[in-house]
């Protein structure tokens, strides 16, 4: 089976619909907070209803659980119920990521293998996996990635072959609406080489807000896939903010700002001590976290007031996805 190069976060129904209608080779990567067995903040979907929605409209799109497992849900848990529900819903790939809780290589490998074995015991024919994590959760070197994969290979035996992707790191992260850090080309090459030594495909997370040529360079070095998520939610938010400005509806901006501020979802994306006292700060706060409240009555009322045609908004997002897809060639 061949896998797409671009994997996007389903931050909204519009993004999912745009991905489907584009007919491009894509992956959709719901996190547990977005869509889980017991719900999430995206369109009132749970895992079952989301998978059914996508499968009924497309047989091309890969559905992958992003950051599955312990400590990754909206409430602290061991992640078992979520993972087993992913298996039952026949997701194409499941990212096993216990690294938020377990930082040591040995322990992370043990917990990863335990989760993979549990999934395979439930459905030994279909389950495929991605392993490792992004730099913002737990940075690791090429040698540490090699050590981690060696431990997994020892613990899993034949089931190691069920792993398709390993997450590589090249020095980037996200803050606000910016990709932070500096691209380390040599580290990227070395990690891709480690993946190839184990017969795995390489994937990088946090590909948001990168220039097209920087994304292209990663694929020239041999990268197999990249995840882009919040950037698309920000793109949809900016479309709405542009309509607010053009229609001179400052009152609607104030409504969105206060709803976003009260949600506290912005805390994850903005530095400690961030102030939203001026318009620039308020707009940035809305940009980084408005997608978390897309499904709220407040946001829907704002769209109604603006009289935004969904087909135009979806077309705008589709164009953005096509540009990102072109960058991965």
Coordinates of C-alpha atoms in Angstrom, one line a residue:
X1 CA 0.0 0.0 0.0
X2 CA 1.2 3.5 -0.8
X3 CA 0.7 6.3 1.7
X4 CA 0.1 10.0 1.0
X5 CA 2.7 12.6 1.8
X6 CA 0.4 15.2 3.4
X7 CA -1.6 14.5 6.6
X8 CA -4.0 17.2 7.8
X9 CA -5.8 17.8 11.0
X10 CA -9.6 17.7 10.8
X11 CA -10.1 21.0 12.7
X12 CA -13.6 21.5 11.3
X13 CA -16.2 19.9 9.1
X14 CA -15.3 22.4 6.4
X15 CA -11.7 21.2 6.4
X16 CA -12.9 17.6 6.2
X17 CA -15.3 18.4 3.4
X18 CA -12.6 20.3 1.5
X19 CA -10.1 17.4 1.9
X20 CA -12.7 15.0 0.5
X21 CA -13.8 17.2 -2.4
X22 CA -10.2 17.8 -3.4
X23 CA -9.8 14.2 -4.4
X24 CA -6.1 14.4 -3.5
X25 CA -4.1 11.7 -1.8
X26 CA -4.3 12.8 1.8
X27 CA -4.5 11.6 5.3
X28 CA -6.8 12.9 8.0
X29 CA -5.2 12.8 11.5
X30 CA -7.7 13.4 14.3
X31 CA -6.2 13.9 17.7
X32 CA -8.1 12.5 20.7
X33 CA -9.1 16.0 21.8
X34 CA -10.6 16.7 18.3
X35 CA -12.5 13.4 17.8
X36 CA -12.4 10.5 20.2
X37 CA -14.6 7.5 21.1
X38 CA -16.6 9.7 23.5
X39 CA -16.7 12.9 21.4
X40 CA -14.5 16.0 20.9
X41 CA -14.6 19.6 19.9
X42 CA -15.0 19.0 16.1
X43 CA -18.5 18.9 14.8
X44 CA -19.9 16.8 17.6
X45 CA -18.2 13.8 16.0
X46 CA -17.0 10.7 17.8
X47 CA -14.6 8.2 16.2
X48 CA -17.4 6.0 14.8
X49 CA -19.5 8.9 13.3
X50 CA -16.4 10.6 11.9
X51 CA -15.0 7.4 10.2
X52 CA -18.5 6.7 8.8
X53 CA -18.8 10.2 7.4
X54 CA -15.4 10.1 5.7
X55 CA -15.7 6.5 4.4
X56 CA -19.2 7.2 2.9
X57 CA -17.7 10.0 0.9
X58 CA -14.2 8.9 0.0
X59 CA -12.3 5.6 -0.5
X60 CA -9.0 7.4 -1.0
X61 CA -8.4 9.3 2.2
X62 CA -6.3 7.6 4.9
X63 CA -7.7 8.0 8.4
X64 CA -5.0 8.0 11.1
X65 CA -5.3 8.5 14.9
X66 CA -2.8 11.2 15.8
X67 CA -1.2 11.0 19.3
X68 CA -3.2 8.0 20.5
X69 CA -2.7 6.5 23.9
X70 CA -2.0 7.5 27.4
X71 CA -2.4 11.1 28.5
X72 CA -3.5 12.4 25.1
X73 CA -7.3 12.8 25.7
X74 CA -9.3 15.6 27.1
X75 CA -9.2 13.9 30.5
X76 CA -6.3 12.0 32.1
X77 CA -6.6 8.2 31.3
X78 CA -4.4 5.3 30.1
X79 CA -5.7 5.6 26.5
X80 CA -6.8 2.0 26.3
X81 CA -10.5 2.5 25.6
X82 CA -9.7 5.0 22.9
X83 CA -7.1 2.8 21.2
X84 CA -9.4 -0.2 21.2
X85 CA -12.2 1.9 19.8
X86 CA -9.8 3.0 17.0
X87 CA -9.1 -0.6 16.2
X88 CA -12.8 -1.5 16.1
X89 CA -13.5 1.4 13.7
X90 CA -10.7 0.1 11.3
X91 CA -8.6 3.2 11.2
X92 CA -5.9 2.9 8.6
X93 CA -3.1 3.9 11.0
X94 CA -2.8 4.5 14.7
X95 CA -0.1 6.8 16.2
X96 CA 1.0 5.4 19.5
X97 CA 2.3 8.2 21.6
X98 CA 2.9 7.7 25.4
X99 CA 5.7 10.3 25.5
X100 CA 3.7 13.0 27.3
X101 CA 3.8 10.9 30.4
X102 CA 6.8 8.6 29.8
X103 CA 10.0 10.5 28.8
X104 CA 12.6 7.7 29.2
X105 CA 13.4 5.7 26.0
X106 CA 13.1 2.3 27.8
X107 CA 9.7 3.1 29.3
X108 CA 8.3 4.8 26.2
X109 CA 9.3 1.7 24.2
X110 CA 7.8 -0.7 26.7
X111 CA 4.4 1.3 26.8
X112 CA 4.4 1.6 23.0
X113 CA 4.9 -2.1 22.5
X114 CA 2.2 -2.9 25.1
X115 CA -0.3 -0.7 23.3
X116 CA 0.6 -2.2 19.9
X117 CA 0.2 -5.7 21.3
X118 CA -3.2 -4.8 22.8
X119 CA -4.4 -3.5 19.5
X120 CA -3.1 -6.5 17.5
X121 CA -4.7 -8.9 20.0
X122 CA -8.0 -7.3 19.2
X123 CA -7.6 -7.2 15.4
X124 CA -4.5 -9.0 14.3
X125 CA -5.2 -8.5 10.6
X126 CA -5.7 -4.8 10.0
X127 CA -3.9 -2.7 12.6
X128 CA -0.9 -0.6 11.4
X129 CA 1.0 2.0 13.4
X130 CA 3.1 5.1 13.7
X131 CA 5.6 5.4 16.6
X132 CA 7.7 8.2 18.2
X133 CA 6.7 11.7 19.0
X134 CA 7.3 15.3 18.1
X135 CA 10.0 17.6 19.5
X136 CA 7.6 19.7 21.5
X137 CA 6.6 16.7 23.6
X138 CA 10.0 15.0 23.9
X139 CA 13.0 15.7 21.8
X140 CA 15.3 12.9 20.8
X141 CA 18.5 12.5 18.7
X142 CA 18.9 10.1 15.7
X143 CA 20.8 7.7 18.0
X144 CA 17.9 7.8 20.6
X145 CA 15.4 7.1 17.8
X146 CA 17.5 4.1 16.8
X147 CA 17.7 2.9 20.4
X148 CA 13.9 3.3 20.7
X149 CA 13.2 1.3 17.5
X150 CA 15.6 -1.4 18.5
X151 CA 13.8 -1.9 21.8
X152 CA 10.5 -2.0 20.0
X153 CA 11.8 -4.6 17.5
X154 CA 13.0 -6.7 20.4
X155 CA 9.7 -6.4 22.3
X156 CA 7.4 -6.9 19.4
X157 CA 9.0 -9.6 17.3
X158 CA 7.0 -10.2 14.2
X159 CA 4.6 -7.5 15.1
X160 CA 7.2 -4.9 14.5
X161 CA 6.3 -5.2 10.9
X162 CA 3.0 -3.6 11.7
X163 CA 4.8 -0.3 12.2
X164 CA 4.8 1.8 9.1
X165 CA 5.9 5.2 10.2
X166 CA 8.4 6.6 12.8
X167 CA 8.2 10.3 13.8
X168 CA 11.4 12.2 13.0
X169 CA 12.5 15.6 14.4
X170 CA 14.4 18.3 12.6
X171 CA 14.3 21.2 15.1
X172 CA 10.9 22.8 14.7
X173 CA 7.9 23.5 16.9
X174 CA 4.9 25.8 17.1
X175 CA 4.1 28.9 19.0
X176 CA 1.2 31.2 18.2
X177 CA 0.9 31.2 14.4
X178 CA 4.6 30.7 13.8
X179 CA 6.9 27.7 13.2
X180 CA 9.6 28.1 15.7
X181 CA 13.1 26.7 16.0
X182 CA 15.6 26.2 13.1
X183 CA 15.5 23.5 10.5
X184 CA 18.5 21.1 11.1
X185 CA 19.0 19.5 7.7
X186 CA 21.6 17.1 8.9
X187 CA 19.5 15.9 11.8
X188 CA 16.6 15.4 9.3
X189 CA 18.7 13.3 7.0
X190 CA 20.1 11.2 9.8
X191 CA 16.7 10.5 11.2
X192 CA 15.3 9.6 7.8
X193 CA 18.3 7.2 7.4
X194 CA 17.5 5.5 10.8
X195 CA 13.9 5.0 9.6
X196 CA 15.1 3.4 6.4
X197 CA 17.5 1.1 8.3
X198 CA 14.4 -0.3 10.0
X199 CA 12.3 -0.5 6.9
X200 CA 10.0 2.3 8.1
X201 CA 8.6 5.4 6.5
X202 CA 9.5 8.7 8.0
X203 CA 7.0 11.4 9.2
X204 CA 7.5 14.8 10.7
X205 CA 4.9 16.6 12.8
X206 CA 4.5 20.4 13.2
X207 CA 4.8 21.2 9.5
X208 CA 2.5 24.2 9.9
X209 CA 3.4 27.7 8.8
X210 CA 6.4 26.7 6.7
X211 CA 7.3 28.2 3.4
X212 CA 6.7 25.9 0.4
X213 CA 10.5 25.6 -0.4
X214 CA 11.2 24.5 3.2
X215 CA 8.6 21.7 2.9
X216 CA 9.9 20.7 -0.5
X217 CA 13.5 20.4 0.9
X218 CA 12.4 17.9 3.5
X219 CA 11.0 15.6 0.8
X220 CA 14.1 16.1 -1.3
X221 CA 16.0 14.7 1.6
X222 CA 13.8 11.6 1.6
X223 CA 11.0 12.5 4.1
X224 CA 7.9 10.3 3.4
X225 CA 5.1 12.3 5.2
X226 CA 4.3 15.5 7.1
X227 CA 1.5 16.5 9.5
X228 CA -0.1 19.9 9.2
X229 CA -3.0 20.7 11.5
X230 CA -3.6 24.1 13.3
X231 CA -2.6 26.1 10.2
X232 CA -5.8 25.0 8.5
X233 CA -7.9 26.0 11.5
X234 CA -6.1 29.4 11.5
X235 CA -6.8 29.7 7.8
X236 CA -10.5 29.2 8.3
X237 CA -10.5 31.7 11.2
X238 CA -8.7 34.3 9.1
X239 CA -11.3 33.9 6.4
X240 CA -14.0 34.8 8.9
X241 CA -12.0 37.7 10.4
X242 CA -11.5 39.1 6.9
X243 CA -15.3 39.1 6.4
X244 CA -15.8 40.8 9.8
X245 CA -13.3 43.5 8.7
X246 CA -14.9 44.0 5.2
X247 CA -18.4 44.2 6.7
X248 CA -17.1 46.5 9.5
X249 CA -18.6 44.4 12.2
X250 CA -16.4 45.2 15.1
X251 CA -19.2 44.0 17.4
X252 CA -18.8 40.5 16.0
X253 CA -15.1 40.6 16.5
X254 CA -15.6 41.4 20.2
X255 CA -18.0 38.5 20.5
X256 CA -15.5 36.1 19.0
X257 CA -12.7 37.5 21.2
X258 CA -14.5 37.1 24.4
X259 CA -15.7 33.6 23.5
X260 CA -12.1 32.6 22.6
X261 CA -10.6 34.2 25.7
X262 CA -13.1 32.5 28.0
X263 CA -12.3 29.1 26.4
X264 CA -8.7 29.3 27.6
X265 CA -7.6 27.2 24.6
X266 CA -5.2 29.9 23.6
X267 CA -3.0 29.2 26.6
X268 CA -1.5 26.2 24.9
X269 CA -0.3 28.2 21.9
X270 CA 0.8 31.5 23.4
X271 CA 3.8 32.3 25.7
X272 CA 3.4 32.7 29.4
X273 CA 2.6 36.3 30.3
X274 CA 0.9 36.9 26.9
X275 CA -1.3 40.1 26.9
X276 CA -4.4 40.6 24.8
X277 CA -4.8 44.3 25.8
X278 CA -4.4 45.7 22.3
X279 CA -6.1 44.8 19.0
X280 CA -3.0 42.9 17.7
X281 CA -3.0 40.7 20.8
X282 CA -6.7 40.1 20.7
X283 CA -6.6 39.1 17.0
X284 CA -3.7 36.7 17.6
X285 CA -5.6 35.1 20.4
X286 CA -8.6 34.6 18.2
X287 CA -6.5 33.2 15.4
X288 CA -4.8 30.6 17.5
X289 CA -7.8 29.2 19.2
X290 CA -11.0 30.1 17.4
X291 CA -11.1 26.6 15.7
X292 CA -11.7 25.1 19.2
X293 CA -15.1 26.9 19.3
X294 CA -16.2 26.4 15.7
X295 CA -18.9 24.0 16.9
X296 CA -20.3 26.5 19.5
X297 CA -23.6 28.4 19.2
X298 CA -21.6 31.6 19.5
X299 CA -19.4 31.0 16.5
X300 CA -22.4 29.7 14.4
X301 CA -24.3 32.9 15.3
X302 CA -21.4 35.0 14.0
X303 CA -21.4 33.1 10.7
X304 CA -25.1 33.6 10.4
X305 CA -24.7 37.4 11.0
X306 CA -22.0 37.5 8.4
X307 CA -24.0 35.5 5.9
X308 CA -20.9 33.6 4.8
X309 CA -21.7 31.0 2.1
X310 CA -20.2 27.7 3.2
X311 CA -19.4 26.7 -0.3
X312 CA -17.1 29.7 -0.7
X313 CA -15.4 29.0 2.7
X314 CA -14.9 25.4 1.7
X315 CA -13.5 26.4 -1.6
X316 CA -11.0 28.7 0.1
X317 CA -9.8 25.9 2.4
X318 CA -9.6 23.5 -0.6
X319 CA -7.3 25.9 -2.4
X320 CA -5.1 26.0 0.7
X321 CA -4.9 22.2 0.9
X322 CA -4.0 22.0 -2.8
X323 CA -1.1 24.5 -2.2
X324 CA 0.2 22.4 0.7
X325 CA -0.1 19.2 -1.3
X326 CA 1.9 20.8 -4.1
X327 CA 4.7 21.6 -1.6
X328 CA 5.0 17.9 -0.7
X329 CA 5.8 16.8 -4.3

